[in-house]
Tab-separated table of C-alpha atoms in Angstrom:
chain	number	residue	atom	x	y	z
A	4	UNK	CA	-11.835	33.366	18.119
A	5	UNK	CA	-10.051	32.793	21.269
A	6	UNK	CA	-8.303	29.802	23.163
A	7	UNK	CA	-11.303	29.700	25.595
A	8	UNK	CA	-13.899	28.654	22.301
A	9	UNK	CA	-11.742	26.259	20.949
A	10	UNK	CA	-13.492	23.297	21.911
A	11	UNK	CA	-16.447	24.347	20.637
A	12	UNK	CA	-15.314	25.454	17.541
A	13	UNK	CA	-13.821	22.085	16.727
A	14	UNK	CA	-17.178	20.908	17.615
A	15	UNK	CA	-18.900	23.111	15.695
A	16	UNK	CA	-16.506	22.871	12.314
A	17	UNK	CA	-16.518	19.061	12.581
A	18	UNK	CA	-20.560	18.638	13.428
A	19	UNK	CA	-21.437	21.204	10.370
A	20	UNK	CA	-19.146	18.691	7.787
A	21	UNK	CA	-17.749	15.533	9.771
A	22	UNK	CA	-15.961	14.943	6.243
A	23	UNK	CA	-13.467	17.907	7.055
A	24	UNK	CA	-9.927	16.187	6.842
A	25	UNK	CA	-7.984	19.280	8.236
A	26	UNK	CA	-8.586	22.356	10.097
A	27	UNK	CA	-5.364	25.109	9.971
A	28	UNK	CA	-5.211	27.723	12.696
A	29	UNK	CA	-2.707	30.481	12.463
A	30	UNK	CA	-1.703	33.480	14.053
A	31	UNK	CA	-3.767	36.358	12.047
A	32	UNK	CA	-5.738	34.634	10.202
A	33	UNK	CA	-9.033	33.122	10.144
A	34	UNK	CA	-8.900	29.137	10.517
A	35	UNK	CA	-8.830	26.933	6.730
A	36	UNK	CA	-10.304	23.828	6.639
A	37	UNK	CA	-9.257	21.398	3.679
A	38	UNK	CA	-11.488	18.408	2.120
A	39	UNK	CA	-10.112	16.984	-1.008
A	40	UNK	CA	-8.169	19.271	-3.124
A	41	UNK	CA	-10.082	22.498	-2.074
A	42	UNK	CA	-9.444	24.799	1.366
A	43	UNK	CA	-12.164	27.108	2.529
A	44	UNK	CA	-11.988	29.770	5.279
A	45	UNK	CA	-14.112	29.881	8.119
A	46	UNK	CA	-15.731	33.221	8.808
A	47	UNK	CA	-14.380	34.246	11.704
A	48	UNK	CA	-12.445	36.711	13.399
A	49	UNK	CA	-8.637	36.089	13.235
A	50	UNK	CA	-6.366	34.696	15.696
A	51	UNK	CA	-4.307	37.121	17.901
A	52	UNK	CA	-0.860	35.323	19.196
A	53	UNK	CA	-2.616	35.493	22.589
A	54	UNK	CA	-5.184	33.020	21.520
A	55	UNK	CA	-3.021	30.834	20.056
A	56	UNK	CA	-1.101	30.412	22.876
A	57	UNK	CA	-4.468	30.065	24.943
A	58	UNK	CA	-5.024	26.710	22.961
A	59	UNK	CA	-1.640	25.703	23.165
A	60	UNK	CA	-2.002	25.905	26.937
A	61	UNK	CA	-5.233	24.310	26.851
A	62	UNK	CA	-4.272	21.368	24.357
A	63	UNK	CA	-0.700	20.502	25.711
A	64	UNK	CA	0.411	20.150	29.176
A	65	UNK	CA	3.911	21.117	30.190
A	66	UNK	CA	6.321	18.591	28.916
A	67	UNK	CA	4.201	18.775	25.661
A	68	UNK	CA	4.914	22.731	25.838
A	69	UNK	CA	8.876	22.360	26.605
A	70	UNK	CA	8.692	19.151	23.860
A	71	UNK	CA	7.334	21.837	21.548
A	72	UNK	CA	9.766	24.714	21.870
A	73	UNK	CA	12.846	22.191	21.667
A	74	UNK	CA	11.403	20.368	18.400
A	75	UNK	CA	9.777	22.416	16.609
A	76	UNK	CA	6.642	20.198	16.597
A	77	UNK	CA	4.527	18.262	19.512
A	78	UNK	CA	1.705	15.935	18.483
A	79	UNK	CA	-1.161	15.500	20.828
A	80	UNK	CA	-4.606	13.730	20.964
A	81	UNK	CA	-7.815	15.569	22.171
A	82	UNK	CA	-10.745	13.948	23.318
A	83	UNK	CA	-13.579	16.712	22.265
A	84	UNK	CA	-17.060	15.647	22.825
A	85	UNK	CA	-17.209	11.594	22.345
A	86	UNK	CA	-14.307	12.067	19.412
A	87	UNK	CA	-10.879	12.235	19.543
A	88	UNK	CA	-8.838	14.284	17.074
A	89	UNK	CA	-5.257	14.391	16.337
A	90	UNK	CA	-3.716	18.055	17.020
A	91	UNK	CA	-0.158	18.789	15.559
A	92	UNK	CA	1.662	22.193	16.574
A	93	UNK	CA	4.097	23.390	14.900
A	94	UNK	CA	6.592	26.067	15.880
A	95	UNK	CA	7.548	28.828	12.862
A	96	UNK	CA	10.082	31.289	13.398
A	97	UNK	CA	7.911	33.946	14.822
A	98	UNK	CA	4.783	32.413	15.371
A	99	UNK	CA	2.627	28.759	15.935
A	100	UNK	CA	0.428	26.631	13.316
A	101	UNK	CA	-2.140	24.447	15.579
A	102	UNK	CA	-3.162	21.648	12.481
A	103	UNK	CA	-6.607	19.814	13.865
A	104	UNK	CA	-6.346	16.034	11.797
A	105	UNK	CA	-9.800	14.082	12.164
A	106	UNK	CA	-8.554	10.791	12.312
A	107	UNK	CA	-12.504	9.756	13.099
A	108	UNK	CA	-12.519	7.687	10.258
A	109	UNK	CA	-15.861	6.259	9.368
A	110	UNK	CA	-14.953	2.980	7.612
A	111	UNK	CA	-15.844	3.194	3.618
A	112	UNK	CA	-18.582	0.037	2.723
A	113	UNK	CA	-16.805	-2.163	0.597
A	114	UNK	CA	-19.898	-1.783	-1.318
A	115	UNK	CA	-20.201	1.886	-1.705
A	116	UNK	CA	-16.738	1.403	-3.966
A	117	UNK	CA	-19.157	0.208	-6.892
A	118	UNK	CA	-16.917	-3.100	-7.603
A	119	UNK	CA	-18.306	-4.904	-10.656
A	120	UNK	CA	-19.510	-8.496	-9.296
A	121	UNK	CA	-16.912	-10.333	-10.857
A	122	UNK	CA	-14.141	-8.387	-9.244
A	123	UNK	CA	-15.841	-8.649	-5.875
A	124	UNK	CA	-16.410	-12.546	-6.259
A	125	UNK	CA	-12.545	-12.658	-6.219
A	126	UNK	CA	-12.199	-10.298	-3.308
A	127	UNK	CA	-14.086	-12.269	-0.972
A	128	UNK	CA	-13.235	-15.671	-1.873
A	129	UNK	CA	-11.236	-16.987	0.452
A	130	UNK	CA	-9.332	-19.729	-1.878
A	131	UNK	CA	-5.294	-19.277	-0.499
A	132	UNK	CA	-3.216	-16.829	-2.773
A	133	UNK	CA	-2.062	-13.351	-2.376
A	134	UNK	CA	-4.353	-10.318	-3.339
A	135	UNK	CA	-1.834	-6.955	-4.053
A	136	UNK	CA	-3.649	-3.635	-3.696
A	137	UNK	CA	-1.339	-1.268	-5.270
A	138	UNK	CA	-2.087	2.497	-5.093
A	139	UNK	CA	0.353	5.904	-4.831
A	140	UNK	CA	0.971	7.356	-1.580
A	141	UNK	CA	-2.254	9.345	-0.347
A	142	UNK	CA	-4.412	7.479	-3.074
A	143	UNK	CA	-6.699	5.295	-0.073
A	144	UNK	CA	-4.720	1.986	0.716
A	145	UNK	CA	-5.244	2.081	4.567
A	146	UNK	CA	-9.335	3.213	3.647
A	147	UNK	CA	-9.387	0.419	1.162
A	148	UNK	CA	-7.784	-2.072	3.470
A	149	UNK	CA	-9.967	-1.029	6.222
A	150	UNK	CA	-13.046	-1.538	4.127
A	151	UNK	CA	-11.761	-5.308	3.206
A	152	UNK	CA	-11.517	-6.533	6.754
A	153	UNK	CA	-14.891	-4.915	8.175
A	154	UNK	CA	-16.746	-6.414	5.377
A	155	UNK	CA	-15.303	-9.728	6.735
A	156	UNK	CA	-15.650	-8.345	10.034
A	157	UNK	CA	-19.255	-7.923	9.346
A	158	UNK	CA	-20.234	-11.632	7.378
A	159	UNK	CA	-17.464	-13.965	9.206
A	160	UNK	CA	-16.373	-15.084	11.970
A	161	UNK	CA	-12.842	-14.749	11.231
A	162	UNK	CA	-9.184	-14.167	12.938
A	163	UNK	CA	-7.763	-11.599	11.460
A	164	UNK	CA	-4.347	-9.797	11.563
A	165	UNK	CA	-3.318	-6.639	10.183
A	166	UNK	CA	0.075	-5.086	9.976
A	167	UNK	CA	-0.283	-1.317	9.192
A	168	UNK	CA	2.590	1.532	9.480
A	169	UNK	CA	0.185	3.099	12.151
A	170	UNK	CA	-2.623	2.469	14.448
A	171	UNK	CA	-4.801	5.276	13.735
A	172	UNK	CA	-8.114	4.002	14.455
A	173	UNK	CA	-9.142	0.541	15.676
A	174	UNK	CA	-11.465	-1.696	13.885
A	175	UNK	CA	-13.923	-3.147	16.603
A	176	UNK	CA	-15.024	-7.052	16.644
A	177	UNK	CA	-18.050	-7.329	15.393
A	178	UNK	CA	-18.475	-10.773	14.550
A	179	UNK	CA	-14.822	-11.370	13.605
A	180	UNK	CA	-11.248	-11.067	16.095
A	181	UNK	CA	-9.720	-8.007	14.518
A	182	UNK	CA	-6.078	-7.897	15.781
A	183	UNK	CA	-3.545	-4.677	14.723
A	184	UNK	CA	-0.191	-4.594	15.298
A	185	UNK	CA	2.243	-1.517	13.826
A	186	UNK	CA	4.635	-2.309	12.035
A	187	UNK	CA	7.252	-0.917	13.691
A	188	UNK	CA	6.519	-3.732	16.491
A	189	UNK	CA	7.589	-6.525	14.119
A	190	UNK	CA	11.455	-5.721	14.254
A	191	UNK	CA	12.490	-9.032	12.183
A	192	UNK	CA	11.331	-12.178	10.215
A	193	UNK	CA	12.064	-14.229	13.573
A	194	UNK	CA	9.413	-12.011	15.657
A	195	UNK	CA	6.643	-12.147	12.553
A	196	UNK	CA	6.519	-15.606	12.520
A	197	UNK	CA	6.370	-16.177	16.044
A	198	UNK	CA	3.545	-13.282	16.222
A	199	UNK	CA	1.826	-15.626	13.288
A	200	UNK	CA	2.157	-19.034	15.303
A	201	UNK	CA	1.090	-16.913	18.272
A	202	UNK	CA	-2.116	-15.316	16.519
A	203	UNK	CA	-2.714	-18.250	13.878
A	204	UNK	CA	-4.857	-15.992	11.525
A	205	UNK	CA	-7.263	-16.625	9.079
A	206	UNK	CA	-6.685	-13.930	7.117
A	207	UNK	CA	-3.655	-11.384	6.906
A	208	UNK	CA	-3.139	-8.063	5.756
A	209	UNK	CA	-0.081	-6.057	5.180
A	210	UNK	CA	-0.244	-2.076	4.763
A	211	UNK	CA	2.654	-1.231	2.273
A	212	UNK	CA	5.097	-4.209	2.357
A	213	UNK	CA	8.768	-2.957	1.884
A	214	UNK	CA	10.698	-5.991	3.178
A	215	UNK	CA	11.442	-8.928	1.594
A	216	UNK	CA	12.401	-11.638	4.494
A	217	UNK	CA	8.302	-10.506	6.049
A	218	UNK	CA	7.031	-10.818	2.128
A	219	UNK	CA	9.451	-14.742	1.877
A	220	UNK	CA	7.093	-15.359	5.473
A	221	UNK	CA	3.841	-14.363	3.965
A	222	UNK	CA	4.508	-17.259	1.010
A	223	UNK	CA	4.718	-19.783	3.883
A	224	UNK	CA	1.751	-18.648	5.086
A	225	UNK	CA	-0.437	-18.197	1.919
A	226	UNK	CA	0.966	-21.909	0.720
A	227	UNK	CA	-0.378	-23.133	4.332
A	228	UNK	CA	-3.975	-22.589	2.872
A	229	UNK	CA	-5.515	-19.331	4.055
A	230	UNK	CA	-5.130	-15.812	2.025
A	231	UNK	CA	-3.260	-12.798	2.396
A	232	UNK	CA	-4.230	-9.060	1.010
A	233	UNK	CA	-0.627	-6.760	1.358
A	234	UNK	CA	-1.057	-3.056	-0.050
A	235	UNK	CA	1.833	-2.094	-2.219
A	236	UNK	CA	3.078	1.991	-2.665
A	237	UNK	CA	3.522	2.392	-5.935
A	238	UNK	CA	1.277	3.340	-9.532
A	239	UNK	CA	1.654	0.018	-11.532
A	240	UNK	CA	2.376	-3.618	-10.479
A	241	UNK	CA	5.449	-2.990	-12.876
A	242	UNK	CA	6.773	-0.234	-10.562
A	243	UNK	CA	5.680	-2.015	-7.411
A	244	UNK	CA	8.015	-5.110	-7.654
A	245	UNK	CA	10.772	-3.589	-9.762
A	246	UNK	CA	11.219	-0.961	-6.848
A	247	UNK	CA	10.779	-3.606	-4.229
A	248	UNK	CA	13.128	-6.252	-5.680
A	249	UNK	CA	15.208	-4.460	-7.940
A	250	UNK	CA	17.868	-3.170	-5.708
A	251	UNK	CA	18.443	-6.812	-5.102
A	252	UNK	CA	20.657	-9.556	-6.799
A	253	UNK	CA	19.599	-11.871	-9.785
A	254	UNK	CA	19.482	-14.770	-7.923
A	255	UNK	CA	16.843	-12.909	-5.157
A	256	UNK	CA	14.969	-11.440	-7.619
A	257	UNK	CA	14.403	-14.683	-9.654
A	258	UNK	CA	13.314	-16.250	-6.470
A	259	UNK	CA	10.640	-13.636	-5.326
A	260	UNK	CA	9.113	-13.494	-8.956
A	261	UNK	CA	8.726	-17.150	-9.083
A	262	UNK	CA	7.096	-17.162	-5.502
A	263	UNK	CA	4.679	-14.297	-6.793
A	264	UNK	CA	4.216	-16.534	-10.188
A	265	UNK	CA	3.030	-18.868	-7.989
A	266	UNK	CA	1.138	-17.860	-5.470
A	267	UNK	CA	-0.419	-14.363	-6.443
A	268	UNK	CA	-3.939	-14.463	-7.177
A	269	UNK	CA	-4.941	-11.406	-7.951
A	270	UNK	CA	-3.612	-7.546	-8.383
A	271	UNK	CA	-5.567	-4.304	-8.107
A	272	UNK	CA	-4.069	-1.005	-9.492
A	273	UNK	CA	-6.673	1.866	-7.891
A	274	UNK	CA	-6.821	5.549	-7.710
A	275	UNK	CA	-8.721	8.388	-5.952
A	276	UNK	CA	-9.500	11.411	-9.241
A	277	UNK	CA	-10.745	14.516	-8.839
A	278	UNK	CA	-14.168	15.920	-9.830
A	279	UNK	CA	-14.599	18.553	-11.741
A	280	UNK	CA	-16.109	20.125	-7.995
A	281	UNK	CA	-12.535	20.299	-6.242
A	282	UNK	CA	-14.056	18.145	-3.584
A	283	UNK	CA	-15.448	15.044	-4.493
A	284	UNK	CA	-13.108	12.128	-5.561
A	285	UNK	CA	-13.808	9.318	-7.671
A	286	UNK	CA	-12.472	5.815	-6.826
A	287	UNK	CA	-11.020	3.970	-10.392
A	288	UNK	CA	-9.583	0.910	-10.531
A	289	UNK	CA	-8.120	-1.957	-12.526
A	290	UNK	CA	-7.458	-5.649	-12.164
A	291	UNK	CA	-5.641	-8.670	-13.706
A	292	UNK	CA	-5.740	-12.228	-12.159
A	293	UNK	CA	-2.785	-14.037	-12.127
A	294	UNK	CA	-2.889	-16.167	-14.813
A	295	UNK	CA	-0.799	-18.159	-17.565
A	296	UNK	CA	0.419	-15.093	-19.284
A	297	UNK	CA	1.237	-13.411	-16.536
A	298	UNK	CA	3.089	-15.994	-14.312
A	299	UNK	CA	5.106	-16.259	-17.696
A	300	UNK	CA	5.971	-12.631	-17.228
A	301	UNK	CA	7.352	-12.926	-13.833
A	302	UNK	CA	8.715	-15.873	-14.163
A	303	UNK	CA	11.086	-14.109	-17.188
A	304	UNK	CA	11.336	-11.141	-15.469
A	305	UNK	CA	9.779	-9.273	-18.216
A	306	UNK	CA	7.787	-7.215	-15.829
A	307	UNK	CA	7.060	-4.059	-18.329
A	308	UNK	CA	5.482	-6.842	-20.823
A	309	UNK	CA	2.378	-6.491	-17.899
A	310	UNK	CA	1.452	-2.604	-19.593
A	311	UNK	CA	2.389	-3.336	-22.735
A	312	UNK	CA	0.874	-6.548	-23.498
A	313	UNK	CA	-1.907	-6.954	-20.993
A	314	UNK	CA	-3.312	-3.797	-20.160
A	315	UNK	CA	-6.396	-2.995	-22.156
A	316	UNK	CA	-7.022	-6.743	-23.273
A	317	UNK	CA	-9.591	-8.953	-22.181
A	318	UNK	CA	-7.522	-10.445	-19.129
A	319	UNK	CA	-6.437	-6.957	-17.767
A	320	UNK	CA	-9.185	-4.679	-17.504
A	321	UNK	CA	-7.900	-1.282	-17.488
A	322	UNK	CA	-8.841	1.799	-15.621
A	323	UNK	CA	-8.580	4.235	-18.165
A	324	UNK	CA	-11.927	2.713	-19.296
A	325	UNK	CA	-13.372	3.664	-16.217
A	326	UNK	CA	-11.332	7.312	-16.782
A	327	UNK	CA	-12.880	7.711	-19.737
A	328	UNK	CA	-16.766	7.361	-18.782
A	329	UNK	CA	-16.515	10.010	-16.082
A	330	UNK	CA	-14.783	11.820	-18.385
A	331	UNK	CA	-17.311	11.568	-21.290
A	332	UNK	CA	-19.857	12.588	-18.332
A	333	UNK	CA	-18.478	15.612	-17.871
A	334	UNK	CA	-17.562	14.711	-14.052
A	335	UNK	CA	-14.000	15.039	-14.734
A	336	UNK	CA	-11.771	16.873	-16.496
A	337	UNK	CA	-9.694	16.349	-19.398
A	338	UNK	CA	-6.778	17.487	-17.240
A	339	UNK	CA	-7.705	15.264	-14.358
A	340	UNK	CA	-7.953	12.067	-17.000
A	341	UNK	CA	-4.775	12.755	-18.810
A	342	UNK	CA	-2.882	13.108	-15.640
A	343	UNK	CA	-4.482	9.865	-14.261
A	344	UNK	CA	-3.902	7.836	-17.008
A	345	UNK	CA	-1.424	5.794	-17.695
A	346	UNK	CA	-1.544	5.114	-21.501
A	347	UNK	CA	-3.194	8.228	-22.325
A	348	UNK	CA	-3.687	6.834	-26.110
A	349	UNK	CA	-5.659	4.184	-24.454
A	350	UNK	CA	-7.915	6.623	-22.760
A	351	UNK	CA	-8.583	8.682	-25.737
A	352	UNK	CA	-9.384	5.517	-27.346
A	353	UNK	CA	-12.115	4.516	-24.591
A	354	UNK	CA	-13.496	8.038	-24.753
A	355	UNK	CA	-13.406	8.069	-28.667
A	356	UNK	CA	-11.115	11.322	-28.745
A	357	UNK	CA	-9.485	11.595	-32.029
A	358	UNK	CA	-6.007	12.377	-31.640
């Protein structure tokens, strides 16, 4: 294991199991690789400083080197073979951690997520209104959103625009326009609506919306006839607009809660679970379209109403029901399900588990 084979072990690690998130390569040890929740060691001989170093030569040029020592931490990007992979250094007291990311993200089918038909009829109908995809950090937003627009990409012809935190991969046109733009590039309200009058999109996406005057400039463009999909960080639509509007005055927060009365169509809570294999992860979900009860809700600001009067009845289909048939399939465990859950009563009611 020296700097010389690095190359070809990346190629080798990521051509055995292109599903490999993370590859960890430190001084004395032999390199981990992570997928899901479980890291494995490669067996190989360990790393000696000197090799480490070798790569670090080979993978960052000199400013990247100096960068390095001063910061702590460099971030580079590798072309190896016909991929390119995302290598983070980090300096440690005495020694270097060389982290391999592979950001080579094969797109998720829309399809392969096992949607019932009557929550995909709503996904892909492209009546105006607001679709929220709420999800915890590191629980698949960006892989969800992704999925959404090449499906479209794939069966329209559409303009798209999507706002993400970070450019990571890029979606190519296929029979739609697929513009990105980081977020980072729309500084104010002023620039986002000129960059929509610019673009004039069909459709719009938003990864993780955390500012109100772009969310006021999405309702203008929603009530102009054409949809929007924004992702949401956070574990419950509850949680997701009290954190986003509560820091806020009455008067604001009345305001955005009527907007979202009136022009949300539909929410999706969703999680990634863990099999019972470490490695596999199981995508559950639940959904709730906007409708009288629950524009009633946010119209009195009686957002915790949502879980305790609409979750697990006929209009809010909740995804401890899904929880509970992997569970009762032994494909999860009761660990995994109670932790996922949020109303673990109503789980052990779905899974007939007598308290």
């Amino acid at each position: 294991a020296d700097g010389s084979n690095f190359v070809n072990m990346v190629k080798a690690i990521f051509n055995y199991d292109p599903t490999i998130e993370r590859v960890f390569i430190k001084e004395g040890s032999v390199p981990l690789v992570k997928k899901g929740n479980v890291v494995d060691k490669i067996q190989t001989e360990k790393f000696s400083r000197n090799s480490i170093l070798e790569i670090i030569k080979d993978v960052c040029d000199e400013n990247e080197r100096k960068f390095l020592i001063s910061n702590g931490v460099v971030t580079v990007n590798k072309t190896i073979g016909d991929k390119v992979y995302k290598i983070n250094v980090y300096k440690e007291k005495n020694s270097f951690l060389i982290l391999i990311i592979n950001s080579n993200i094969v797109f998720k089918n829309l399809l392969d997520y096992r949607i019932d038909k009557t929550l995909m009829k709503y996904i892909v109908d492209q009546s105006k209104g607001i679709t929220f995809l709420i999800a915890p950090y590191g629980h698949g937003k960006t892989t969800f959103i992704t999925s959404i627009i090449d499906y479209f990409n794939a069966n329209k012809n559409y303009n798209i625009l999507y706002i993400t935190n970070k450019i990571n991969n890029t979606v190519a046109n296929i029979n739609s326009n697929i513009i990105q733009i980081e977020k980072d590039v729309i500084k104010d309200a002023n620039r986002f609506v000129r960059m929509i009058n610019d673009i004039d999109p069909t459709l719009l996406f938003i990864h993780n919306l955390d500012d109100l005057e772009i969310f006021n400039n999405v309702y203008k463009f929603v009530e102009s006839g054409r949809p929007a999909f924004i992702s949401m960080e956070s574990n419950s639509i509850q949680y997701a607009f009290e954190s986003l509007l509560y820091k806020e005055n009455d008067g604001v927060i009345r305001y955005h809660l009527n907007r979202v009365s009136d022009l949300a169509k539909l929410f999706i809570n969703f999680r990634l679970i863990t099999a019972k294999n470490g490695k596999d992860k199981f995508f559950v979900y639940e959904y709730c379209l906007n409708n009288f009860k629950l524009k009633k809700i946010f119209r009195e600001n009686n957002l915790q109403a949502i879980s305790s009067q609409l979750r697990g009845t006929g209009e809010y289909l909740p995804f401890e029901m899904q929880i509970a048939e992997l569970f009762n399939n032994e494909l999860i465990t009761y660990d995994v399900a109670e932790s996922s859950s949020q109303d673990i009563e109503l789980f052990k009611r779905y899974a007939k588990i007598n308290s």
